[in-house]
Short mmCIF file of C-alpha atoms in Angstrom, two decimals:
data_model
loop_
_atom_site.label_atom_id
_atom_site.label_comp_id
_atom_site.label_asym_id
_atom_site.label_seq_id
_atom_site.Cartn_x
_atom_site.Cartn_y
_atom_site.Cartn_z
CA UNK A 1 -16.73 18.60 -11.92
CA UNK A 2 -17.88 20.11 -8.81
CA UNK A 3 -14.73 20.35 -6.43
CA UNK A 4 -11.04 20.12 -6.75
CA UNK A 5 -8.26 19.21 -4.47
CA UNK A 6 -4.64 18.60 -4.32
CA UNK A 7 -2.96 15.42 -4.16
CA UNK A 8 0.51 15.47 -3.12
CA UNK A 9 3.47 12.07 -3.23
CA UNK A 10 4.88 13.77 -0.50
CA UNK A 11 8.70 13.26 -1.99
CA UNK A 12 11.66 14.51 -0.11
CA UNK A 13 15.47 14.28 -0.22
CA UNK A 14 18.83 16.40 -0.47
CA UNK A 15 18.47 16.94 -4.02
CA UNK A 16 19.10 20.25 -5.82
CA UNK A 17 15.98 22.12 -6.35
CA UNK A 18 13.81 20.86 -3.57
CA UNK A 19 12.77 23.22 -0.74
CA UNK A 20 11.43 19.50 0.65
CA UNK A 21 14.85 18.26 1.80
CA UNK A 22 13.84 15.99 4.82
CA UNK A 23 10.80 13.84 5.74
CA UNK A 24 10.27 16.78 8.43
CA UNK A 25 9.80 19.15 5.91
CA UNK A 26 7.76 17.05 3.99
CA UNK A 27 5.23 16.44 6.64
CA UNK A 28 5.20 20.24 7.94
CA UNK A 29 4.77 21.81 4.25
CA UNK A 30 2.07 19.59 3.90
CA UNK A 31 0.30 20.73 6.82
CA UNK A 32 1.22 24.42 5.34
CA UNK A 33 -0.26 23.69 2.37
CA UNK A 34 -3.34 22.29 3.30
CA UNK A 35 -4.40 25.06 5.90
CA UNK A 36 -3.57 27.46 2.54
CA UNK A 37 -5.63 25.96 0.27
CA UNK A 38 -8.59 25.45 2.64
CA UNK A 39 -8.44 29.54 3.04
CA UNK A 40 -8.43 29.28 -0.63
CA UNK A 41 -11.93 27.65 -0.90
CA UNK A 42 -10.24 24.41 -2.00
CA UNK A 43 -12.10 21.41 -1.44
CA UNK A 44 -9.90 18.64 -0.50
CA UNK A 45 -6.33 17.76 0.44
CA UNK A 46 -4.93 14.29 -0.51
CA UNK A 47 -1.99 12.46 -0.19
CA UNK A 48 -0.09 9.55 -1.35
CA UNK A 49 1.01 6.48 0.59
CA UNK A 50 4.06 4.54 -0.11
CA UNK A 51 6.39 2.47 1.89
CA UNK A 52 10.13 1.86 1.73
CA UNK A 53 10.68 5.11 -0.43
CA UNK A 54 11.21 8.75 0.33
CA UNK A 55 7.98 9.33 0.50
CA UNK A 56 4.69 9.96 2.42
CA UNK A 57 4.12 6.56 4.32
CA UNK A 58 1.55 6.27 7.16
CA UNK A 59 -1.06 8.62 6.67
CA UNK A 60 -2.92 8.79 9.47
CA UNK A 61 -0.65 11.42 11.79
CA UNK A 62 -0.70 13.57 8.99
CA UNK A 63 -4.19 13.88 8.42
CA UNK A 64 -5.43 14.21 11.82
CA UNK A 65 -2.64 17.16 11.86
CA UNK A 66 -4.53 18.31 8.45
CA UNK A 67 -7.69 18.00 9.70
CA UNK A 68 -7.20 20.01 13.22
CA UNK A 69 -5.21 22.98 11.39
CA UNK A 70 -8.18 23.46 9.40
CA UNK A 71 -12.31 24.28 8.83
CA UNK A 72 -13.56 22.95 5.74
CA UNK A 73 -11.25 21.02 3.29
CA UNK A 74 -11.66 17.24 2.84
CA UNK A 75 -8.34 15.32 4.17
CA UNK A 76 -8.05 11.80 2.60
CA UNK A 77 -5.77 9.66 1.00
CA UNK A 78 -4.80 8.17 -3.30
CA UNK A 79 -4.25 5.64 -1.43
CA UNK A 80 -3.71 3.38 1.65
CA UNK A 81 -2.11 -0.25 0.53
CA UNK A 82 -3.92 -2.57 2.14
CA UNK A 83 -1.66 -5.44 1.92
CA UNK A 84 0.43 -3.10 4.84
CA UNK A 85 -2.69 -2.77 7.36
CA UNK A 86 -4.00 -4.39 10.03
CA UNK A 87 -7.51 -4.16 9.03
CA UNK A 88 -8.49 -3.57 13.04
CA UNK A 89 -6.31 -1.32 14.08
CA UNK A 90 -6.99 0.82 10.67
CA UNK A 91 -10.39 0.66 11.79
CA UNK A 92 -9.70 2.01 14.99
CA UNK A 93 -7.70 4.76 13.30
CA UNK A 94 -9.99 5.73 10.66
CA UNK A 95 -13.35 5.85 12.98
CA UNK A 96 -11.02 8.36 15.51
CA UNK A 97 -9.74 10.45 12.40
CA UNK A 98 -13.59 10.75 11.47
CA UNK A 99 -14.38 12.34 14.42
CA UNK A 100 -11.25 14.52 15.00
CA UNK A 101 -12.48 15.32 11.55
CA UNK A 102 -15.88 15.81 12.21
CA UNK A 103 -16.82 13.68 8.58
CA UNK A 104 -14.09 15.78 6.37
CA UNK A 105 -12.24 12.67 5.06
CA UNK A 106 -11.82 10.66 2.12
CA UNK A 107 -10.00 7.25 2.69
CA UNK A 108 -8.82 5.77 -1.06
CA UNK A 109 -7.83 2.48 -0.06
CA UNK A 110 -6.60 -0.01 -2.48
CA UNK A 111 -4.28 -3.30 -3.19
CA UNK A 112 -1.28 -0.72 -4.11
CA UNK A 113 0.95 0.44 -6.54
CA UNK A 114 4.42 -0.99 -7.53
CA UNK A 115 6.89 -0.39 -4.72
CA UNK A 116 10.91 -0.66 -4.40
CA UNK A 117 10.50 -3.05 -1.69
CA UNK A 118 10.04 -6.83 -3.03
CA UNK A 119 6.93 -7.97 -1.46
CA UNK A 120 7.88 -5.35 1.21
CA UNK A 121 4.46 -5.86 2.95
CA UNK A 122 6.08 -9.43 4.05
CA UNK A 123 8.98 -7.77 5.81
CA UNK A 124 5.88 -5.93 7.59
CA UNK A 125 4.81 -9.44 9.01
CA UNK A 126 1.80 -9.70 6.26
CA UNK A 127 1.90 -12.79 3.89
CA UNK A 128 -0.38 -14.17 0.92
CA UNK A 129 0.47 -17.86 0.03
CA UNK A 130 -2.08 -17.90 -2.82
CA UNK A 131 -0.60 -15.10 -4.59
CA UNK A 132 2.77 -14.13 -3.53
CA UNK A 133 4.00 -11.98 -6.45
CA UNK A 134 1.11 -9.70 -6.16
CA UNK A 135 -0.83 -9.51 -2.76
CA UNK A 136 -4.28 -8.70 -4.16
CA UNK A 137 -6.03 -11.92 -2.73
CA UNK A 138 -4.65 -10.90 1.05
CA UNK A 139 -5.68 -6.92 0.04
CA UNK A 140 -9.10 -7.80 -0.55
CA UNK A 141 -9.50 -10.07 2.40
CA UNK A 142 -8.21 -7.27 4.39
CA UNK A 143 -10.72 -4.98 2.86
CA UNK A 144 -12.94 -6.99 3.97
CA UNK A 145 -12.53 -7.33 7.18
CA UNK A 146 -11.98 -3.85 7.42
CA UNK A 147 -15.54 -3.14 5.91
CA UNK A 148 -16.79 -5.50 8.42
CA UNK A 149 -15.52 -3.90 11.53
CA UNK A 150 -16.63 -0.44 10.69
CA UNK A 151 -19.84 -1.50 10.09
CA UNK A 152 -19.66 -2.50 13.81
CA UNK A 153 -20.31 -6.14 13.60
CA UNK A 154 -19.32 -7.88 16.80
CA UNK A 155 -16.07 -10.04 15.71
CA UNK A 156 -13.95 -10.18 18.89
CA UNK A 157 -15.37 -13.38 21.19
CA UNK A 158 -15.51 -11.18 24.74
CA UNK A 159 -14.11 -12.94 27.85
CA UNK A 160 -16.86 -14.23 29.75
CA UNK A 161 -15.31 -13.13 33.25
CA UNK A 162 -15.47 -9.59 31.59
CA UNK A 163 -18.45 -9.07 29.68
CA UNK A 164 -20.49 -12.66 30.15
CA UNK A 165 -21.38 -15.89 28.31
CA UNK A 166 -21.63 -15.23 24.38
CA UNK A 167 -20.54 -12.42 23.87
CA UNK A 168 -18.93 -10.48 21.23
CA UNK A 169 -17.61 -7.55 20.50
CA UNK A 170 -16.99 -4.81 17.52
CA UNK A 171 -14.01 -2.36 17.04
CA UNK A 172 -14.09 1.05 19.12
CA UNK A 173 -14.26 3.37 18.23
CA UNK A 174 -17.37 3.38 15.99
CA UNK A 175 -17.98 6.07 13.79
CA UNK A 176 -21.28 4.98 12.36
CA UNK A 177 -20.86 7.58 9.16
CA UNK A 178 -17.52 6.30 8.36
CA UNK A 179 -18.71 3.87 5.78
CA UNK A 180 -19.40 7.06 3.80
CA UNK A 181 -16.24 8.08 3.78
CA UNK A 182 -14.37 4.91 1.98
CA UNK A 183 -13.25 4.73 -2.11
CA UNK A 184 -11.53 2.29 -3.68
CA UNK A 185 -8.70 3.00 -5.81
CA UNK A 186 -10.19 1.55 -9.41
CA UNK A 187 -7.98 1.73 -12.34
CA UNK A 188 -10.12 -1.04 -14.00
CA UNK A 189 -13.60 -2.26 -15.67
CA UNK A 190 -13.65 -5.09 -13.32
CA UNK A 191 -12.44 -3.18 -9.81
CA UNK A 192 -14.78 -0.12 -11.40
CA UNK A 193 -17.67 -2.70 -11.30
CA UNK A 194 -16.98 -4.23 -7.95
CA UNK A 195 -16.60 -1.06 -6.11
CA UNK A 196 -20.07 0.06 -7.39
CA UNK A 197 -21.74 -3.11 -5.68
CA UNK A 198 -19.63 -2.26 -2.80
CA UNK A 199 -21.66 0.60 -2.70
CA UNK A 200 -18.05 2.68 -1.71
CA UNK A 201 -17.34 5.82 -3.63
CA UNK A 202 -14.27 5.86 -6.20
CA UNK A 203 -11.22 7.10 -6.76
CA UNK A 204 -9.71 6.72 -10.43
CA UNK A 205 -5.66 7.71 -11.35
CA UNK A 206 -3.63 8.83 -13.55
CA UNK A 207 -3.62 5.77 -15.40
CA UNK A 208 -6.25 2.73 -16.27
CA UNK A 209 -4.83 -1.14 -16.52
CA UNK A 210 -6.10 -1.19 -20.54
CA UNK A 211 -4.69 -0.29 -23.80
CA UNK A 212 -7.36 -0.49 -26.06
CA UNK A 213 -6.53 2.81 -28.08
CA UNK A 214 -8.52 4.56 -26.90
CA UNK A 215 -7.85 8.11 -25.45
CA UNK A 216 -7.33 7.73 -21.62
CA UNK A 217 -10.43 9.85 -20.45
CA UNK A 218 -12.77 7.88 -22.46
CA UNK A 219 -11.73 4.72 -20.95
CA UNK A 220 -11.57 6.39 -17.59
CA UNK A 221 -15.02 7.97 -18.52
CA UNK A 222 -16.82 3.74 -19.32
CA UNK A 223 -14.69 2.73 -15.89
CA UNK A 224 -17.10 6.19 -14.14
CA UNK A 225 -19.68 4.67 -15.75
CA UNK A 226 -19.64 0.95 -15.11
CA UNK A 227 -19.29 1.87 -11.77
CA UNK A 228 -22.38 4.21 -11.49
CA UNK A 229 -24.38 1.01 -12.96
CA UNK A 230 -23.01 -1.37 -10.74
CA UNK A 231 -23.80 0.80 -8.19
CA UNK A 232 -27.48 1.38 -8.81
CA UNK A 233 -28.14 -2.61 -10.55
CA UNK A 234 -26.61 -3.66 -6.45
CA UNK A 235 -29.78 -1.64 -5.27
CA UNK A 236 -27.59 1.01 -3.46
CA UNK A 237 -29.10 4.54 -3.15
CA UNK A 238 -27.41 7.63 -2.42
CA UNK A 239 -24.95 9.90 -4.43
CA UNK A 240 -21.47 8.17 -4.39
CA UNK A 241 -18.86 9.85 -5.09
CA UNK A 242 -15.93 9.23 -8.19
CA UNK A 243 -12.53 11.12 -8.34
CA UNK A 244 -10.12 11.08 -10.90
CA UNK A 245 -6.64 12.80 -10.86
CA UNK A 246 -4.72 14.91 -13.43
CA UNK A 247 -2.00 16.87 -13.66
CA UNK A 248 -2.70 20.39 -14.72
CA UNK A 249 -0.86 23.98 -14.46
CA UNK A 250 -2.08 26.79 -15.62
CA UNK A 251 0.35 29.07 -17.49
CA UNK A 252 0.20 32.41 -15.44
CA UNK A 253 3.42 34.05 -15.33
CA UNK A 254 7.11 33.68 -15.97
CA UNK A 255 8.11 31.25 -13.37
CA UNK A 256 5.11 28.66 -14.18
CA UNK A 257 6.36 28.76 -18.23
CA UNK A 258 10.12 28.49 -17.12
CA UNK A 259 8.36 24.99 -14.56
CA UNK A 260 6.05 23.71 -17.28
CA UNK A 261 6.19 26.05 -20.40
CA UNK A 262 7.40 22.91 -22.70
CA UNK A 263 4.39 21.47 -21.79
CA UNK A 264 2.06 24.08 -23.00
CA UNK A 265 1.43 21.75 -25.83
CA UNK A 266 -0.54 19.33 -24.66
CA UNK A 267 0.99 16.12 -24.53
CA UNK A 268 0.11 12.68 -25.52
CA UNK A 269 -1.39 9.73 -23.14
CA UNK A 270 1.52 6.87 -22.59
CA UNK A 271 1.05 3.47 -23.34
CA UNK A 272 3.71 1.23 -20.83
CA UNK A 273 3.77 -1.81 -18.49
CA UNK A 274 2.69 -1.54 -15.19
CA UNK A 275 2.71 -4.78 -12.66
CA UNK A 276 2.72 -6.46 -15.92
CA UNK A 277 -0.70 -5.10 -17.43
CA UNK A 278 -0.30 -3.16 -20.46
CA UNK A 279 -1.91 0.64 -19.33
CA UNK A 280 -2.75 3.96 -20.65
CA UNK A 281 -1.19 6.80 -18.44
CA UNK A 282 -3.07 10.20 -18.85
CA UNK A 283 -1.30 13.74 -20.34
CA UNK A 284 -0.21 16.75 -18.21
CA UNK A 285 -2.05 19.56 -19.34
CA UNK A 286 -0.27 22.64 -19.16
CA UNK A 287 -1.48 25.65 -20.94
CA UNK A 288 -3.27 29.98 -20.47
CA UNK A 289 -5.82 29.63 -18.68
CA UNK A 290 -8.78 29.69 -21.57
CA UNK A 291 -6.82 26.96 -23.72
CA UNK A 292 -6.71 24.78 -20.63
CA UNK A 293 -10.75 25.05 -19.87
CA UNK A 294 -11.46 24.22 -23.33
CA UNK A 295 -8.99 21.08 -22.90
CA UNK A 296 -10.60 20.30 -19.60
CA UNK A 297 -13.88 20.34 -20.95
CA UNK A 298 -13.00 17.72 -23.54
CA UNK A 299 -11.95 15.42 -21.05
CA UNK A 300 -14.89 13.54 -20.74
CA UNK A 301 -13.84 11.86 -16.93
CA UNK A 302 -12.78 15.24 -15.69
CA UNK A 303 -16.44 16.18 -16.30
CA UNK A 304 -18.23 13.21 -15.31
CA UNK A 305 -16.31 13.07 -11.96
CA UNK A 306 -17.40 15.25 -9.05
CA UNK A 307 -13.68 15.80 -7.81
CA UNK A 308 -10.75 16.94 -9.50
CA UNK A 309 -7.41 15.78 -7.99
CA UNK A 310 -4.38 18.17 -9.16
CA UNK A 311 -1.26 16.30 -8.82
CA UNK A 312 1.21 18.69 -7.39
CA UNK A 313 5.38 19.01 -7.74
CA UNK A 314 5.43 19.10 -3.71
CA UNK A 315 9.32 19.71 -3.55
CA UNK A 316 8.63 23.15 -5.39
CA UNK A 317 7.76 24.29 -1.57
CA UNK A 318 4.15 25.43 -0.12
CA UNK A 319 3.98 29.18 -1.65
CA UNK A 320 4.68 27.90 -5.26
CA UNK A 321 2.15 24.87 -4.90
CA UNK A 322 -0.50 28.02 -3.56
CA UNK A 323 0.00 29.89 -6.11
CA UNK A 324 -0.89 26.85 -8.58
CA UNK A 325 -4.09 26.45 -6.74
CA UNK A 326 -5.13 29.67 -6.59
CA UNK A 327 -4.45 29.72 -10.19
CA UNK A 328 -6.72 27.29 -11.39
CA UNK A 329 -9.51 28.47 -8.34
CA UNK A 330 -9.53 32.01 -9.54
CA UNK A 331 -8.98 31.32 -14.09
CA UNK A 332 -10.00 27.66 -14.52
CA UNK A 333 -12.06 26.27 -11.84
CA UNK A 334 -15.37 28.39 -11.76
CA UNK A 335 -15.82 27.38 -16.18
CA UNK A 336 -15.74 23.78 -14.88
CA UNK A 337 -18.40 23.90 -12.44
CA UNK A 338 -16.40 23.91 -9.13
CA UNK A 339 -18.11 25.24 -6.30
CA UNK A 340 -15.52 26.20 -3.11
CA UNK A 341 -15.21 24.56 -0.37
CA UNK A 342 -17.36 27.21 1.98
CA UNK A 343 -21.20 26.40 0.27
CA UNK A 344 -20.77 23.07 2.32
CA UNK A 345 -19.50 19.37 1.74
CA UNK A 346 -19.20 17.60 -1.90
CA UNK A 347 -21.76 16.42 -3.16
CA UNK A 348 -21.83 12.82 -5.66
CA UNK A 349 -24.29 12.81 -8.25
CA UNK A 350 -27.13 10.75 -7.52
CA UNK A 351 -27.44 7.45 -9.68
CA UNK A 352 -30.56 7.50 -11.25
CA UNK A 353 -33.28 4.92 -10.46
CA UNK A 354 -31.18 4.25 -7.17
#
């Protein structure tokens, strides 16, 4: 593990407890919490993407707000559905965010996760006849696309009165890093092994689509590296990057035992159903400081990963989410390996032969 950021679900409503009461404040703390943490040394700031919920939704306003309110954190997404997105017009989006940004973004883009809305992607005009019930056929065709036209291959036929016979023409802008930039949301040996010939970096979850029983962060930790394999057997060079996310709070005072105390044990991974694939969900770990390296260490995907993404409760308000990042920056971080965000931009670890 080299770097560490948060990744926030961005929930709201008028519920007792939450200092996150409206999608306003949502959107605002979020901002907060991001300039905070990139003051803190922190080295990225993520966020979640759903539709019809209470929840963050279209990303791309808030990062660009992210991303101007501060200097060095990473702003990116865990992730962007693509069966919602016009592949062009995210193009258009993601190459401008890249340069607002100046290169500090990490896109996770995937097929999505399981939403309230039936099919609610159809209600957004998109539709897959070949496979209705789960949209990843028109996802990945999407992706596709979407990988084409920020590569800058001409796909629009111009208008000859405009431009002249023959021509055509590629999405602008064109952010000719932005490739770079791109992971795909893996939470399987077979998406693990296409993203690596992809040549795209990845981002892993709280949870993998197997049950083999095995402990979660050795089946995350073969997903890592398949992926790494695929990556290099593709001929791709460079350092790619892999995420994975966890929830972790370090036990430093009275409030965080009376939040997560009853966790301090640490808990067991879940075995349950998830779009109908049988999965292993990862534990919370939630312990002092020293117990909790020692626990990190044994996770054998934390430590194979370059970045750590801390799930965070967002509706416990900016200050308390601060404090839980500061936490782990200033007890946990530094035995793991992290390096803050001011000696420069994460690094992935090079795949060897590649």
């Amino acid at each position: 593990m080299k770097a560490f950021g948060f990744l926030s679900f961005g929930h709201y409503g008028d519920v007792p407890g939450s200092t996150t009461r409206t999608a306003g404040d949502m959107l605002r703390q979020t901002i907060e919490l991001a300039e905070g943490a990139d003051e803190i040394g922190v080295n990225g700031a993520y966020v979640r993407v759903h539709h019809w919920a209470r929840q963050a939704a279209s990303p791309m306003p808030l990062l660009t707000a992210m991303a101007d309110r501060t200097k060095r954190i990473e702003v990116g997404t865990g992730v962007i559905d693509m069966r919602y997105e016009n592949p062009f017009q995210f193009a258009e989006e993601a190459a401008a965010l890249d340069f607002i940004a100046d290169g500090r973004i990490a896109l996770g883009v995937s097929r999505g996760s399981p939403e309230t809305a039936l099919r609610g992607y159809e209600t957004f005009g998109y539709h897959d006849g070949e496979d209705a019930e789960r949209g990843s056929v028109m996802a990945r065709e999407k992706f596709e696309l979407f990988l084409r036209a920020i590569d800058g291959e001409r796909i629009a036929p111009g208008d000859p009165r405009m431009v002249g016979p023959g021509q055509y023409l590629h999405v602008e802008p064109h952010s000719p890093t932005l490739r770079d930039h791109i992971w795909w949301g893996s939470g399987s040996r077979a998406t693990a092994e296409s993203t690596g010939r992809m040549g795209l970096n990845m981002m892993s979850s709280t949870l993998v689509t197997e049950a083999t029983g095995q402990p979660f962060h050795e089946l995350q930790r073969e997903q890592i590296d398949i992926f790494r394999a695929a990556y290099r057997e593709a001929g791709h060079t460079g350092s790619p990057r892999v995420s994975v996310s966890r929830s972790v709070f370090p036990l430093i005072n009275d409030m965080d035992r009376a939040y997560f105390g009853l966790r301090s044990e640490e808990s067991d991974d879940q075995i349950g159903i998830i779009d109908g694939l049988r999965s292993t969900f990862g534990k919370t770990y939630a312990a002092e400081p020293d117990a909790l390296i020692e626990q990190l260490k044994r996770d054998e995907a934390v430590m194979a990963a370059d970045t750590l993404m801390l799930t965070i409760p967002n509706q416990l308000g900016p200050a308390y989410n601060l404090h839980v990042l500061q936490a782990f920056a200033e007890h946990v971080a530094p035995a793991l390996g992290w390096k803050p965000n001011t000696e420069g931009p994460v690094q992935g670890d090079a795949v060897a032969g590649s």
